[in-house]
Coordinates of N, CA and C in Angstrom, one line a residue:
X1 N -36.6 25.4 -3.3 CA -35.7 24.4 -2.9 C -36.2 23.7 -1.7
X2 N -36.4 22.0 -1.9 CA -36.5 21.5 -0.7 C -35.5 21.7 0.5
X3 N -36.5 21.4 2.3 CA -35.6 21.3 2.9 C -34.9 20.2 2.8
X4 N -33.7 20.0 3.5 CA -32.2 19.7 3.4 C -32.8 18.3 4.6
X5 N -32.8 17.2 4.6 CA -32.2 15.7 5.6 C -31.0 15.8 6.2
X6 N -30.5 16.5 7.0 CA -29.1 16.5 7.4 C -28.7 15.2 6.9
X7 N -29.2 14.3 7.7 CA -28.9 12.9 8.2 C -28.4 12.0 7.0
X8 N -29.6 12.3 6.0 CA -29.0 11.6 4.4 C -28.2 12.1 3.9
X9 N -28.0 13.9 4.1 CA -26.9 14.4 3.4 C -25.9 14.1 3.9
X10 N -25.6 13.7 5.1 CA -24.1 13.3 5.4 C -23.9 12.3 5.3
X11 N -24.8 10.9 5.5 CA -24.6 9.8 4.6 C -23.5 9.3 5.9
X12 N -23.1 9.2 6.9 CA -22.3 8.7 7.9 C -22.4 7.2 8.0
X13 N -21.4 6.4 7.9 CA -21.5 4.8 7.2 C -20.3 3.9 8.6
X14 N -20.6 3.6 9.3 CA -19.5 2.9 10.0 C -19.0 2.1 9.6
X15 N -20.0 1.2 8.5 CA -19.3 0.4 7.9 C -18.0 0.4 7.0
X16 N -17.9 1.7 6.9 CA -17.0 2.1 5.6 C -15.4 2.5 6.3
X17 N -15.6 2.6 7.9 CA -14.5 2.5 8.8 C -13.5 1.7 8.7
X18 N -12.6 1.2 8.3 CA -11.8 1.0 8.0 C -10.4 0.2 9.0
X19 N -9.9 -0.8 9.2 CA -8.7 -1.1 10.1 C -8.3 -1.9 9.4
X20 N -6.4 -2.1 9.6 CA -5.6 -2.8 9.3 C -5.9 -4.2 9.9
X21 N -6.9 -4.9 10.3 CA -7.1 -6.1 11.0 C -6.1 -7.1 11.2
X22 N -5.0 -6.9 10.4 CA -3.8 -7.9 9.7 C -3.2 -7.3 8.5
X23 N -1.7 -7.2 8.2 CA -1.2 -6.9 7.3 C 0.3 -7.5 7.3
X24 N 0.4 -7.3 5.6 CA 1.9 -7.7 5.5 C 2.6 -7.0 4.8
X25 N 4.0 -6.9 4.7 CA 4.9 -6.5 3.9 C 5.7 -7.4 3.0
X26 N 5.9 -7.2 2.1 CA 6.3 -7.5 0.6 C 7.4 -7.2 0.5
X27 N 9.1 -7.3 -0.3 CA 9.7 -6.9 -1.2 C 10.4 -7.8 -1.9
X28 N 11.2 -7.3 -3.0 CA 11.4 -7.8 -4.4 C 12.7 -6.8 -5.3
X29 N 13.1 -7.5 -5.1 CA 14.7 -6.7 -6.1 C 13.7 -6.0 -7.5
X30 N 14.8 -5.0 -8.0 CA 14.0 -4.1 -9.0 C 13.9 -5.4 -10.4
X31 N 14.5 -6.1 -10.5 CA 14.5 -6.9 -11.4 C 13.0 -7.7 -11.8
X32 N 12.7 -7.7 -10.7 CA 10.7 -8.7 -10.0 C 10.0 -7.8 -11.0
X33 N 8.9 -8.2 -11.5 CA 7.5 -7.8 -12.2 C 7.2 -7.0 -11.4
X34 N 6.8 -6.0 -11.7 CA 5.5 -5.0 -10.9 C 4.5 -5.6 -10.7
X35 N 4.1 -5.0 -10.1 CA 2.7 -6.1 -9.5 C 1.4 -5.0 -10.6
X36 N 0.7 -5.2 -11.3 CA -0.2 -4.8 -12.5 C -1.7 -4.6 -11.6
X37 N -2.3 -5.9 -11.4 CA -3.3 -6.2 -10.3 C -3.3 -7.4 -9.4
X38 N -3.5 -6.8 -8.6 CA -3.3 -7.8 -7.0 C -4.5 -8.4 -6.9
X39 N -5.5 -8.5 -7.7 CA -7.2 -8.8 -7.6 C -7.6 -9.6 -9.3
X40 N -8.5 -10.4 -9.1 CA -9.0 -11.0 -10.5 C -10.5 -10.0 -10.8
X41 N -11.1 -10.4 -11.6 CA -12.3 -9.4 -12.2 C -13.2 -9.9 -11.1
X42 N -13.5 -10.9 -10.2 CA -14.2 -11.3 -9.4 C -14.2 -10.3 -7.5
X43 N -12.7 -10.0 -7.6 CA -12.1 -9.4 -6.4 C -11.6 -10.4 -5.2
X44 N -11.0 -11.5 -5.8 CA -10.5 -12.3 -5.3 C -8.9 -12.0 -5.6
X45 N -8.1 -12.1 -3.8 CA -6.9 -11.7 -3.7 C -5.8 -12.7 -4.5
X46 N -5.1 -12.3 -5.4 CA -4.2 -12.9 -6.3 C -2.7 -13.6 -5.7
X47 N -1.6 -14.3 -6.0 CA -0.2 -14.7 -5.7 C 0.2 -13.5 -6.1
X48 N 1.2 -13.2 -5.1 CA 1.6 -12.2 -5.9 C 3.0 -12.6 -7.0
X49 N 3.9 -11.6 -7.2 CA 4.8 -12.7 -8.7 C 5.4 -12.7 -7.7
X50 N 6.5 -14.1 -9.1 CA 7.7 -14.5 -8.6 C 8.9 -13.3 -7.6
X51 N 9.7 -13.7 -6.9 CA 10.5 -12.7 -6.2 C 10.3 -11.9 -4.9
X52 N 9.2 -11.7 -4.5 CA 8.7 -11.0 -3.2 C 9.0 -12.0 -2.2
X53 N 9.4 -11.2 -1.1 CA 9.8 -12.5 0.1 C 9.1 -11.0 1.2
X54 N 8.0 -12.1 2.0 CA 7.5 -11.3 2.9 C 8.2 -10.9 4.6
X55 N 8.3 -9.3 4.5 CA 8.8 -9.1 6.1 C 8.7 -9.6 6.7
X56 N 7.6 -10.4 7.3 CA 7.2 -11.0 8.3 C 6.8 -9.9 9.9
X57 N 6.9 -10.3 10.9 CA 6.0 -9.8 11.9 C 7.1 -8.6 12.4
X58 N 6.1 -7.5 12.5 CA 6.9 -6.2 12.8 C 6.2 -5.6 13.9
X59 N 6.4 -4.5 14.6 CA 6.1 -4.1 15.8 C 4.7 -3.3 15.8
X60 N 4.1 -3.3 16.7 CA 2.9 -3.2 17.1 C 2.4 -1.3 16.2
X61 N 3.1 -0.6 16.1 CA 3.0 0.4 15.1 C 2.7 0.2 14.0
X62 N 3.0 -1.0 13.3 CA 2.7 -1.4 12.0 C 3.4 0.0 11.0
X63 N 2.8 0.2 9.6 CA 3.5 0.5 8.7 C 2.6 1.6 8.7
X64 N 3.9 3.0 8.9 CA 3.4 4.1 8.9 C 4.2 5.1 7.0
X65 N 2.5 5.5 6.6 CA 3.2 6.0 5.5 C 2.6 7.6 5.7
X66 N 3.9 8.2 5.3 CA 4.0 9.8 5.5 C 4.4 10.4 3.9
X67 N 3.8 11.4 3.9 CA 4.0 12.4 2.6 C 4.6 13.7 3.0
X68 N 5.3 14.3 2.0 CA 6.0 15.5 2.2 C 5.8 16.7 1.1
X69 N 4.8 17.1 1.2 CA 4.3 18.3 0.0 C 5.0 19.8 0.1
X70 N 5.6 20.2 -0.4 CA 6.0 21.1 -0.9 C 5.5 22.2 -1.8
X71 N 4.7 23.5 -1.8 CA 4.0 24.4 -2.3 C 5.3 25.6 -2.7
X72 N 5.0 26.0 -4.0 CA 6.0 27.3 -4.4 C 4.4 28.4 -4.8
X73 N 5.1 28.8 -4.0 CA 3.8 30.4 -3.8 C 4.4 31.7 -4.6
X74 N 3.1 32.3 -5.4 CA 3.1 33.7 -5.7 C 2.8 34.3 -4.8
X75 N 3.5 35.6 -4.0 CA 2.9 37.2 -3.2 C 2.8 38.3 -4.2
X76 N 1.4 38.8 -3.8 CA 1.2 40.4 -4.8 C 0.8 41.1 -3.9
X77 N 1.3 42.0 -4.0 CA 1.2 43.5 -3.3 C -0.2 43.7 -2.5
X78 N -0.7 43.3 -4.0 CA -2.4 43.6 -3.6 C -3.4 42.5 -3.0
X79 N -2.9 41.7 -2.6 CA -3.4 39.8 -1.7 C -2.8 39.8 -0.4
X80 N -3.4 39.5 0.5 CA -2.5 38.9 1.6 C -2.8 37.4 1.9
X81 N -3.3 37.0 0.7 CA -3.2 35.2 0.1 C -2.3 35.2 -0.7
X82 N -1.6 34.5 -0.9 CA -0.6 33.9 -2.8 C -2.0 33.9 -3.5
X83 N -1.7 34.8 -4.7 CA -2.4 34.6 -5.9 C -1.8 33.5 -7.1
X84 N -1.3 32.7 -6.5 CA -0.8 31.5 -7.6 C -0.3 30.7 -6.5
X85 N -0.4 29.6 -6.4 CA 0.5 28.2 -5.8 C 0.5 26.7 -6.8
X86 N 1.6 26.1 -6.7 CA 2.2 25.0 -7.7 C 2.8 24.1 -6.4
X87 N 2.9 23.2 -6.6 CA 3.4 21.9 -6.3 C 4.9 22.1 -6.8
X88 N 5.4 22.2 -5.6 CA 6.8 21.8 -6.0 C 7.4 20.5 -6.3
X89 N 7.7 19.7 -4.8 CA 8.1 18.1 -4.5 C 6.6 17.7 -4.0
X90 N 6.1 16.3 -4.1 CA 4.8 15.5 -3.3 C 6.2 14.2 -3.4
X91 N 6.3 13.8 -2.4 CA 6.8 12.6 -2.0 C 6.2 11.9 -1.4
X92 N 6.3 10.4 -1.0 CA 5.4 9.7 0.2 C 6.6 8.5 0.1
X93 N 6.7 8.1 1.9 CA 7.5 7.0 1.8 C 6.6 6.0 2.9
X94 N 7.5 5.1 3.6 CA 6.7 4.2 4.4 C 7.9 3.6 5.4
X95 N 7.7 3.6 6.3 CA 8.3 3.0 7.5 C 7.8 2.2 8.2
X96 N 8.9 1.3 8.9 CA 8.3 0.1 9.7 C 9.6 -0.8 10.5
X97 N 9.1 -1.4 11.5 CA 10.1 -2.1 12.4 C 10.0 -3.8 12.4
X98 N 10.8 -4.1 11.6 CA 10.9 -5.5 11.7 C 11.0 -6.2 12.7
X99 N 10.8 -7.4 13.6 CA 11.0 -7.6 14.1 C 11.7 -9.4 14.4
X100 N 11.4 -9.7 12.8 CA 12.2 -11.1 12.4 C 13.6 -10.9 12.3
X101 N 14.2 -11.6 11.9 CA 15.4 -12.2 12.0 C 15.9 -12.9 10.1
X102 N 14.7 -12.2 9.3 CA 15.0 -13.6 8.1 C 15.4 -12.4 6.9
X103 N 15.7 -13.0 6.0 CA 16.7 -12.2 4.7 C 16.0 -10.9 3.9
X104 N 14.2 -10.7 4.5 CA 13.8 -9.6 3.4 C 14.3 -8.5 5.0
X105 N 14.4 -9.0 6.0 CA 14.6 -7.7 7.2 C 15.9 -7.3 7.0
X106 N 16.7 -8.3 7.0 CA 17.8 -7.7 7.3 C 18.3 -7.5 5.9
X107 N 18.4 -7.3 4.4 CA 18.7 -7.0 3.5 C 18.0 -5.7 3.3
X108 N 17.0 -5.4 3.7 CA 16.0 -4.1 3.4 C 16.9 -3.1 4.7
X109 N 17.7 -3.8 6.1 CA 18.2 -3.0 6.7 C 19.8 -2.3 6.0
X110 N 20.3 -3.8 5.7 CA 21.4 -3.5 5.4 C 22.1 -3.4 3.5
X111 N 20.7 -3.4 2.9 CA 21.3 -2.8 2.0 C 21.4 -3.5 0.6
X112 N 21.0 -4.6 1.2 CA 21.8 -6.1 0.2 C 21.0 -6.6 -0.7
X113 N 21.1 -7.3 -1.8 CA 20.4 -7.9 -2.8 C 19.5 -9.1 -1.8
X114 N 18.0 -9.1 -2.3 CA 17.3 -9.8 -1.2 C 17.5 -11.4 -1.6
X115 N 18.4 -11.4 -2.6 CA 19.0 -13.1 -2.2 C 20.5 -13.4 -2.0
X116 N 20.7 -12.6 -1.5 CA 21.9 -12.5 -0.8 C 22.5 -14.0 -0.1
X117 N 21.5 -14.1 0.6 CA 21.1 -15.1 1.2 C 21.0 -16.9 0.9
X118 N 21.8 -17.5 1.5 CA 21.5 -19.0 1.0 C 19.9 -19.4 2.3
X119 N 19.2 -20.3 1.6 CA 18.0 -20.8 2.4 C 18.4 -20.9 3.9
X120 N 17.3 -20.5 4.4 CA 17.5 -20.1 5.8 C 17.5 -21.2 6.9
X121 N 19.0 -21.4 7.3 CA 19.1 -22.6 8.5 C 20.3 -23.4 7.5
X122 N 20.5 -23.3 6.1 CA 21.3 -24.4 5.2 C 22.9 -24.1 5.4
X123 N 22.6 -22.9 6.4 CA 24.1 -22.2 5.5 C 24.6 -21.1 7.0
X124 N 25.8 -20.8 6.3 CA 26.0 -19.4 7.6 C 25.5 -18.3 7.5
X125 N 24.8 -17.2 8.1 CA 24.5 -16.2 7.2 C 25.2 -15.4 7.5
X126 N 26.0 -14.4 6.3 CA 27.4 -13.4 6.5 C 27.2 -12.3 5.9
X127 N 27.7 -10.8 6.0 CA 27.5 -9.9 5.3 C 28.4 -8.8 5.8
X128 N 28.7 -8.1 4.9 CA 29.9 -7.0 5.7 C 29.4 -5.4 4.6
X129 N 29.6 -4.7 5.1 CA 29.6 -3.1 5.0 C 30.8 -2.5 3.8
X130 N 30.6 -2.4 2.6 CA 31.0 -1.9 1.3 C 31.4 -0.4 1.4
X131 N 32.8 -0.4 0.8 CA 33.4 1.2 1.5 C 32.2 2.3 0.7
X132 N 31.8 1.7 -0.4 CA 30.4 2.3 -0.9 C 29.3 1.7 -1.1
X133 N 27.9 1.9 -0.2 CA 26.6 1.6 -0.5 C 26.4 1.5 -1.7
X134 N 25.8 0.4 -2.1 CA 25.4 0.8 -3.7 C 24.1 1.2 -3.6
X135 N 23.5 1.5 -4.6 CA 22.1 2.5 -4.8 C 20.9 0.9 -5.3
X136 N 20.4 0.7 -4.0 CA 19.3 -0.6 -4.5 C 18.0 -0.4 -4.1
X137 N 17.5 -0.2 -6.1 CA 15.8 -0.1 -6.0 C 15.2 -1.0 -5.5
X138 N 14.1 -0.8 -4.4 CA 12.9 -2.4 -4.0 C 11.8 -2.2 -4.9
X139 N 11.1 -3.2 -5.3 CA 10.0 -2.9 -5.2 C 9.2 -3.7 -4.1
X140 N 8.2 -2.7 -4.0 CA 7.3 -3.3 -2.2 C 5.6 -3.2 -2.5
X141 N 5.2 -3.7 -1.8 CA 3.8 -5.0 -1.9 C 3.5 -4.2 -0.2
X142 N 2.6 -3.4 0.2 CA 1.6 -4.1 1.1 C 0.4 -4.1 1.2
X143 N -0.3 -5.3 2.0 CA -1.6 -5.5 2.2 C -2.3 -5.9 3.3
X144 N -2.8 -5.0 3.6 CA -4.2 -5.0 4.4 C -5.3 -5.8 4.7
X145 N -5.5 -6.3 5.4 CA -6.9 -6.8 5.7 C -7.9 -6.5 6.7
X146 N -9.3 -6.2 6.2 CA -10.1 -6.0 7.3 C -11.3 -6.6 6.9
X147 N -12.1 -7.1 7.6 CA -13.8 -7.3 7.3 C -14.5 -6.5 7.1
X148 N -15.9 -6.7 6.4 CA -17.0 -6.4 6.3 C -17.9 -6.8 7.4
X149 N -18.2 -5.9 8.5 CA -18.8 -6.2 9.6 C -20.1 -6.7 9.5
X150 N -20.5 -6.7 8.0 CA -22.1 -7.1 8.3 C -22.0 -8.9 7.5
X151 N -21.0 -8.9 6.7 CA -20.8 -9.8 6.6 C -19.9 -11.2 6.6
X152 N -19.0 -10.8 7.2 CA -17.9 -11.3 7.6 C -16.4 -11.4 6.8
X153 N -17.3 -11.1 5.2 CA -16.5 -11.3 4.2 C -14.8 -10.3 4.4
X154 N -13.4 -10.6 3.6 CA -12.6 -10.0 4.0 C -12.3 -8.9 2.8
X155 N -11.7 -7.8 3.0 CA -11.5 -7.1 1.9 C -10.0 -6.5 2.2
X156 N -9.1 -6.2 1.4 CA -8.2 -6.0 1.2 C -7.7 -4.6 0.6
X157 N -6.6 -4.0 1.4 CA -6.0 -2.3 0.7 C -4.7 -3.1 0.8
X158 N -4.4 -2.6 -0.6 CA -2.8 -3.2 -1.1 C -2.1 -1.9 -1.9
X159 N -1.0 -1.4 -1.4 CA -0.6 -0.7 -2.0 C 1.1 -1.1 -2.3
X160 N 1.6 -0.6 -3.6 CA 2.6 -0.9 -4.3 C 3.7 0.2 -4.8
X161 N 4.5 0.1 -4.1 CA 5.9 0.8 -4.6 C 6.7 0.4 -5.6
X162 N 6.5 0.7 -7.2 CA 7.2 0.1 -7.6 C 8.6 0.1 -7.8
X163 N 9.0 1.8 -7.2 CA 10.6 1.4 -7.2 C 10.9 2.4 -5.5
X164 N 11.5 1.8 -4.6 CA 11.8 2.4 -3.7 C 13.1 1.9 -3.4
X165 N 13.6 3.3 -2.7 CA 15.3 3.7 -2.3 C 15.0 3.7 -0.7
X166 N 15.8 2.9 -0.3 CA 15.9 3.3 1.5 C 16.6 4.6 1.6
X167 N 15.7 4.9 2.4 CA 15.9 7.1 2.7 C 16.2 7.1 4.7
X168 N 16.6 6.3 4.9 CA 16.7 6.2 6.3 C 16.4 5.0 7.4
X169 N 17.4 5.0 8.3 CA 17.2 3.3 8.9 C 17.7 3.9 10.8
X170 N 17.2 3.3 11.1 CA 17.1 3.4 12.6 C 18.2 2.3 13.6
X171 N 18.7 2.8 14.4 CA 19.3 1.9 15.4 C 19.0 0.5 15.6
X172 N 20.0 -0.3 15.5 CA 19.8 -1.9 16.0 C 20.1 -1.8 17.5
X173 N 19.3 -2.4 18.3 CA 19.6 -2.5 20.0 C 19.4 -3.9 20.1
X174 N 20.7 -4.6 20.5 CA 20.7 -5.7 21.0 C 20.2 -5.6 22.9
X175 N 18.9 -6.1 23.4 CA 18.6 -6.3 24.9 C 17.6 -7.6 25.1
X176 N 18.0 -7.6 26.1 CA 17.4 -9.2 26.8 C 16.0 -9.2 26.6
X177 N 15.3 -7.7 26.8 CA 14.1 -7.7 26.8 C 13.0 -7.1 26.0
X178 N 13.6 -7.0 24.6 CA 13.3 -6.7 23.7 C 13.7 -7.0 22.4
X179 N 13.1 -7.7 21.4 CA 13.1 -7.8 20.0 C 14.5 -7.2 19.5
X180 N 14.8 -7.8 19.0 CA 16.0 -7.1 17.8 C 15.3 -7.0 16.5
X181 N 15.3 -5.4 16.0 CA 14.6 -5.0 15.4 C 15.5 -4.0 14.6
X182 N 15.2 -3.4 13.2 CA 15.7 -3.2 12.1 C 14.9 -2.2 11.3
X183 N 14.2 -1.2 12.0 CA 13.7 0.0 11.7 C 14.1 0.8 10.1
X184 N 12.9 0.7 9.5 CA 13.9 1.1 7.7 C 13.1 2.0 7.6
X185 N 13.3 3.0 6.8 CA 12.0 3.9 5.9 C 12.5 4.1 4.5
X186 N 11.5 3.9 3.9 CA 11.7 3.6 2.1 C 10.9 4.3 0.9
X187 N 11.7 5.4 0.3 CA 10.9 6.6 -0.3 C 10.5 6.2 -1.6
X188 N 9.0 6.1 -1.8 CA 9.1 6.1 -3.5 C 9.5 6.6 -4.2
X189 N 9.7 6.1 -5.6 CA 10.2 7.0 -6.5 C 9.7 6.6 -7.6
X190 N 9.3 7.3 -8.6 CA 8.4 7.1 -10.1 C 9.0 6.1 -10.6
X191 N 8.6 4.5 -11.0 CA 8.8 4.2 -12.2 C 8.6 4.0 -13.3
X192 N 9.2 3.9 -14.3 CA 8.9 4.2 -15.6 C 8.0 3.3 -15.8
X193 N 8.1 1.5 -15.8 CA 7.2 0.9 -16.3 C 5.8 1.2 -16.1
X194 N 5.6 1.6 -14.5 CA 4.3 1.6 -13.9 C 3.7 2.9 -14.0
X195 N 4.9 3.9 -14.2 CA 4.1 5.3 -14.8 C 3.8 6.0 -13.4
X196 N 4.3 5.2 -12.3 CA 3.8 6.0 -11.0 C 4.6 5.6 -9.8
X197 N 4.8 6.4 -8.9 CA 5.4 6.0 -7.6 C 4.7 5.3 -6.5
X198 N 3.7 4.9 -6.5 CA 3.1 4.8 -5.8 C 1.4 4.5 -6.2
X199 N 0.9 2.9 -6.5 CA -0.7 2.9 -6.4 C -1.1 2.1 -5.5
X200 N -2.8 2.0 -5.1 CA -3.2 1.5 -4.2 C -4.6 0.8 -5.0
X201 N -5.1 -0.5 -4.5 CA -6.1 -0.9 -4.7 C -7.0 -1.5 -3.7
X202 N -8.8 -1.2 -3.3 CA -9.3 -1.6 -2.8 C -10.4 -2.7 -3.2
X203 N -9.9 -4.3 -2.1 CA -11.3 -4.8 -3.4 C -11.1 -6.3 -2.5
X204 N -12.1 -7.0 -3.1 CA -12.0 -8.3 -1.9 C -13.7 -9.0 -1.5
X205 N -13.9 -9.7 -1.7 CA -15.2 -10.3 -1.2 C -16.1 -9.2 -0.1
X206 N -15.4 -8.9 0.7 CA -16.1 -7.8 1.7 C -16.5 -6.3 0.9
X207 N -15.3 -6.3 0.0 CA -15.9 -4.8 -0.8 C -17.0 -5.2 -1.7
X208 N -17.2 -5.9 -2.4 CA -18.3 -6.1 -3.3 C -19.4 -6.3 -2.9
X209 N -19.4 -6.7 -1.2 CA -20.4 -6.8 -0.6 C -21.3 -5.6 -0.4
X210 N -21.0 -4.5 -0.6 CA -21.1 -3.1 -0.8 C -21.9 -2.6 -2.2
X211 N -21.6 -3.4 -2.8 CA -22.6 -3.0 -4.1 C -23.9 -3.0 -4.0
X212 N -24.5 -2.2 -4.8 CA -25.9 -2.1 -4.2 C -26.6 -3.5 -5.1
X213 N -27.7 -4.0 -4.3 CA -28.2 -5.0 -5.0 C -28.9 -4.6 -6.2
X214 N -29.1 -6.0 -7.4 CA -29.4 -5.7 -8.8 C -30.9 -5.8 -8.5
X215 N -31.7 -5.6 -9.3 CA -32.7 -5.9 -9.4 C -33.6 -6.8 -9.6
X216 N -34.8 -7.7 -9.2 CA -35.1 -8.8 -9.5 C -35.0 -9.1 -11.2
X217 N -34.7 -10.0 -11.4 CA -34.9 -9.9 -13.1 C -36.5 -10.2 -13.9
X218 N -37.5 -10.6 -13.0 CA -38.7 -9.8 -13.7 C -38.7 -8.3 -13.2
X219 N -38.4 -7.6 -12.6 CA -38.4 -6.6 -12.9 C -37.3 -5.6 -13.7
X220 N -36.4 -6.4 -14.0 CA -35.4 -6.0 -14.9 C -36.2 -6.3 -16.4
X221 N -36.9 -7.2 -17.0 CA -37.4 -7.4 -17.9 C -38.8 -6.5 -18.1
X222 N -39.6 -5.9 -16.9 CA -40.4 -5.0 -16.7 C -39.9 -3.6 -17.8
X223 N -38.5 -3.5 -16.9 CA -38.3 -2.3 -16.8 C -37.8 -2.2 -18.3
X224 N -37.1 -3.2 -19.0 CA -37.1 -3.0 -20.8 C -37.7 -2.7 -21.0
X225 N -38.8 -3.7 -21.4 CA -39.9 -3.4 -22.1 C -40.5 -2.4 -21.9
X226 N -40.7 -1.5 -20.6 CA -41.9 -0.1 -21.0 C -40.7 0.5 -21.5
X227 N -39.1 0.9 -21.5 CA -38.1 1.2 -22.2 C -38.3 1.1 -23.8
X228 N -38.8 0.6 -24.1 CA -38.7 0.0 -25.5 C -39.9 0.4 -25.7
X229 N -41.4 0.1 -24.8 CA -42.4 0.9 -25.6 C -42.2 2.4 -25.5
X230 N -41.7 3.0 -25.0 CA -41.9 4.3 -24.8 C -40.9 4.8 -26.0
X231 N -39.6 4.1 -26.0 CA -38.9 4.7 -27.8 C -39.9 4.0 -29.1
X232 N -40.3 3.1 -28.9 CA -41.1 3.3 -30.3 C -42.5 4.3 -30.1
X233 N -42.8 4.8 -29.1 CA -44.0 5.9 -29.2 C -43.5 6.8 -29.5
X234 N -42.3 7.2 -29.2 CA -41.5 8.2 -29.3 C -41.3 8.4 -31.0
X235 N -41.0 7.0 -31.5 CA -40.4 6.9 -32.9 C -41.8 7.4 -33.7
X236 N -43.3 6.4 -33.3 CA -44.2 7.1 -33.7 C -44.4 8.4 -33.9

């Protein structure tokens, strides 16, 4: 066995580093299309459908997503490891602090159908607290952007909730010197159409920039042809 290249074996890539450079948030009453692909065959970023009205600008934390794994363990007498473990619950939700003032914040705060709302500035805007919450699925859109440092190009991580329940909401503080803000967290949950609680896609001008280059095409034509003499020597 040859010796070992550390250096190629680990393959350490900065490029492949990763930041939220800019991002947004999405949502969309359960009624809205699922979002299918956010990218065309090219890896250019798509509209997304009808119904999504974006958060707009949220606080310097940005969008923090957390998972909650749950393991059910076998003990045997004769292990002082579990000789069997199973997945009980895998959850994952997402949180974030609004910091607008317009109808996807404060409906994702308070509960309400996200057209609740008449156009913003046309009208009064009013809403009052239901002796019972009703149970309202979102679906949510967000996406990422960061460059390709070598070549400026942008590439995009978009991940999609297609059905999510608000699981928890944080204090409104009215002060002189701070944002009024509307703190939500929003747990997925499996939908049926999409078959999943939760997918993500990576892809964008900047990622394809990543492919390794093709080969000249005389040497792609090279490379047939001794292909091809060597099966008919073979067939010989």
């Amino acid at each position: 066995m040859a010796a070992a290249d550390f250096d190629k074996m680990a393959n350490l890539r900065t490029a492949l580093i990763r930041k939220a450079l800019s991002y947004a948030i999405f949502a969309a009453d359960a009624d809205a299309p699922v979002l299918t692909n956010p990218f065309d065959t090219s890896g250019a970023l798509q509209e997304l459908p009808t119904g999504y009205l974006p958060v707009g600008y949220t606080d310097g934390d940005g969008v923090t997503f957390s998972g909650d794994l749950s393991m059910s363990d076998v003990e045997s007498g004769q292990s002082a490891s579990p000789t069997r473990s199973d997945v009980e619950t895998d959850t994952t939700t997402a949180e974030w602090i609004p910091q607008e003032t317009n109808a996807a914040a404060i409906c994702l705060y308070e509960n309400l159908p996200l057209d609740h709302f008449p156009a913003l500035g046309s009208a009064t805007w009013t809403w009052s607290r239901p002796k019972t919450p009703p149970t309202l699925y979102r679906r949510l859109v967000f996406i990422a952007r960061d460059l390709n440092k070598s070549t400026g190009n942008p590439l995009y991580i978009v991940r999609h909730f297609p059905s999510a329940l608000r699981a928890d909401r944080d204090d409104e503080q009215w002060v002189r010197t701070e944002a009024i803000t509307r703190q939500v967290t929003y747990q997925a949950y499996i939908d049926e159409d999409a078959g999943t609680d939760a997918v993500t896609w990576i892809d964008g001008p900047g990622w394809r920039d990543f492919a390794p280059p093709e080969p000249p095409a005389g040497l792609m034509a090279t490379a047939t042809e001794t292909d091809a003499s060597v099966k008919t020597a073979k067939a010989k």
